[in-house]
Coordinates of N, CA and C in Angstrom, one line a residue:
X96 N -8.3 -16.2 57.4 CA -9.4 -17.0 57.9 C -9.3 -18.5 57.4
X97 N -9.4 -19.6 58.1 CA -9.2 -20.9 58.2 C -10.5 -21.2 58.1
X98 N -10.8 -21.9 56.9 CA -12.3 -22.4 56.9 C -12.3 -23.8 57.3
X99 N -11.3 -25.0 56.4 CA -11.4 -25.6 57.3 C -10.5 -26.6 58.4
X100 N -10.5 -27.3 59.0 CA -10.2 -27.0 60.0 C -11.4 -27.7 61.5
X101 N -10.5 -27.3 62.8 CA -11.4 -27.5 64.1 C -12.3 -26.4 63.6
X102 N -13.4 -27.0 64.6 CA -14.3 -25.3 64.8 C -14.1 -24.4 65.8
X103 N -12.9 -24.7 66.6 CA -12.1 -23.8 67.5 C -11.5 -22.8 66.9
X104 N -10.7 -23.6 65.9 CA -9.6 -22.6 65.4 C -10.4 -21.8 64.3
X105 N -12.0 -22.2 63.8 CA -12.5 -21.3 63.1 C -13.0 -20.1 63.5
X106 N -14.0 -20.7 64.9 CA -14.2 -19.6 66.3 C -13.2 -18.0 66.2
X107 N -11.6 -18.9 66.5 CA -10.5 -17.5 66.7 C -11.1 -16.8 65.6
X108 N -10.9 -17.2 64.8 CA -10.5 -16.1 63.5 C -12.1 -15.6 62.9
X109 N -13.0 -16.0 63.2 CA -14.2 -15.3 62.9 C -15.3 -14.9 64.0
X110 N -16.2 -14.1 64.1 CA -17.1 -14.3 64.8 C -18.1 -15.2 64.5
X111 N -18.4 -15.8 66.1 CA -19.1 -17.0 66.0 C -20.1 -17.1 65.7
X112 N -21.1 -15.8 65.5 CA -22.5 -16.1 64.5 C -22.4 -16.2 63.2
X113 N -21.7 -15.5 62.7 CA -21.1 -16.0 61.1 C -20.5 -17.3 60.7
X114 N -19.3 -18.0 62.0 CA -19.4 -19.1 62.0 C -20.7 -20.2 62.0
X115 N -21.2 -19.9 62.5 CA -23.1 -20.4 63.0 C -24.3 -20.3 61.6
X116 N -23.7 -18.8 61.3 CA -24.2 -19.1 60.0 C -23.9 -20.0 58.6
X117 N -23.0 -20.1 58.9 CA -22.3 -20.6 57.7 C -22.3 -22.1 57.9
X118 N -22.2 -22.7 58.9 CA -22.6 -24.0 59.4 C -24.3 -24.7 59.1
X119 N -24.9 -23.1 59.2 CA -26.0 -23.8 58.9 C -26.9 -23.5 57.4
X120 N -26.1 -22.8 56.7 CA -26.0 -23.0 55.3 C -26.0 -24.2 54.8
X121 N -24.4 -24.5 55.5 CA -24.0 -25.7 54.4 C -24.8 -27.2 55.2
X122 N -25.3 -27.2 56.3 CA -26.5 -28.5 56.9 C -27.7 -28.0 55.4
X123 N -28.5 -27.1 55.9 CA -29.5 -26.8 54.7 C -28.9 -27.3 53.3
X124 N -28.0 -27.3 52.7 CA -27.2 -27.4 51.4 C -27.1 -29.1 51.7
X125 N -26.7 -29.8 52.4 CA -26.6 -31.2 52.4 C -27.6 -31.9 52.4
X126 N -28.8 -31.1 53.7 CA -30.2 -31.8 53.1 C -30.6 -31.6 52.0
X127 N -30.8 -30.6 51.3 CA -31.2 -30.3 50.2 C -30.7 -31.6 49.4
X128 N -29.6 -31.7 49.3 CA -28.6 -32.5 48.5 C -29.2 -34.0 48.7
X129 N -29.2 -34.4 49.9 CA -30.1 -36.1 50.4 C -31.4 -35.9 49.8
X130 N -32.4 -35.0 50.0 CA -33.7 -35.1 49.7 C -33.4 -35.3 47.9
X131 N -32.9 -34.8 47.2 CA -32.6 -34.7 45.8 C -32.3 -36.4 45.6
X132 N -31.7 -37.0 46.2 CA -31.0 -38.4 46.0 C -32.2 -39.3 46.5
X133 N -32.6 -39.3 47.2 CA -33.7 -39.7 47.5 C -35.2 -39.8 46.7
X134 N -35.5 -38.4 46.1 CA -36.6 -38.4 45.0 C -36.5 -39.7 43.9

């Protein structure tokens, strides 16, 4: 599995709700990260 990468060639190799998930982990994880910098 190729994490990173297109999100095509992530698509192949994973199913795309897991890819979906994991995408929106790491958004949640970056805001989290801005709101922290910001305080």
């Amino acid at each position: 599995v190729v994490k990173k990468g297109w999100i095509g060639y992530v698509y192949m190799a994973e199913n795309p709700i897991t890819v979906l998930r994991k995408l929106k982990s790491k958004i949640i994880k970056e805001i989290e990260n801005l709101e922290k910098m910001l305080e």
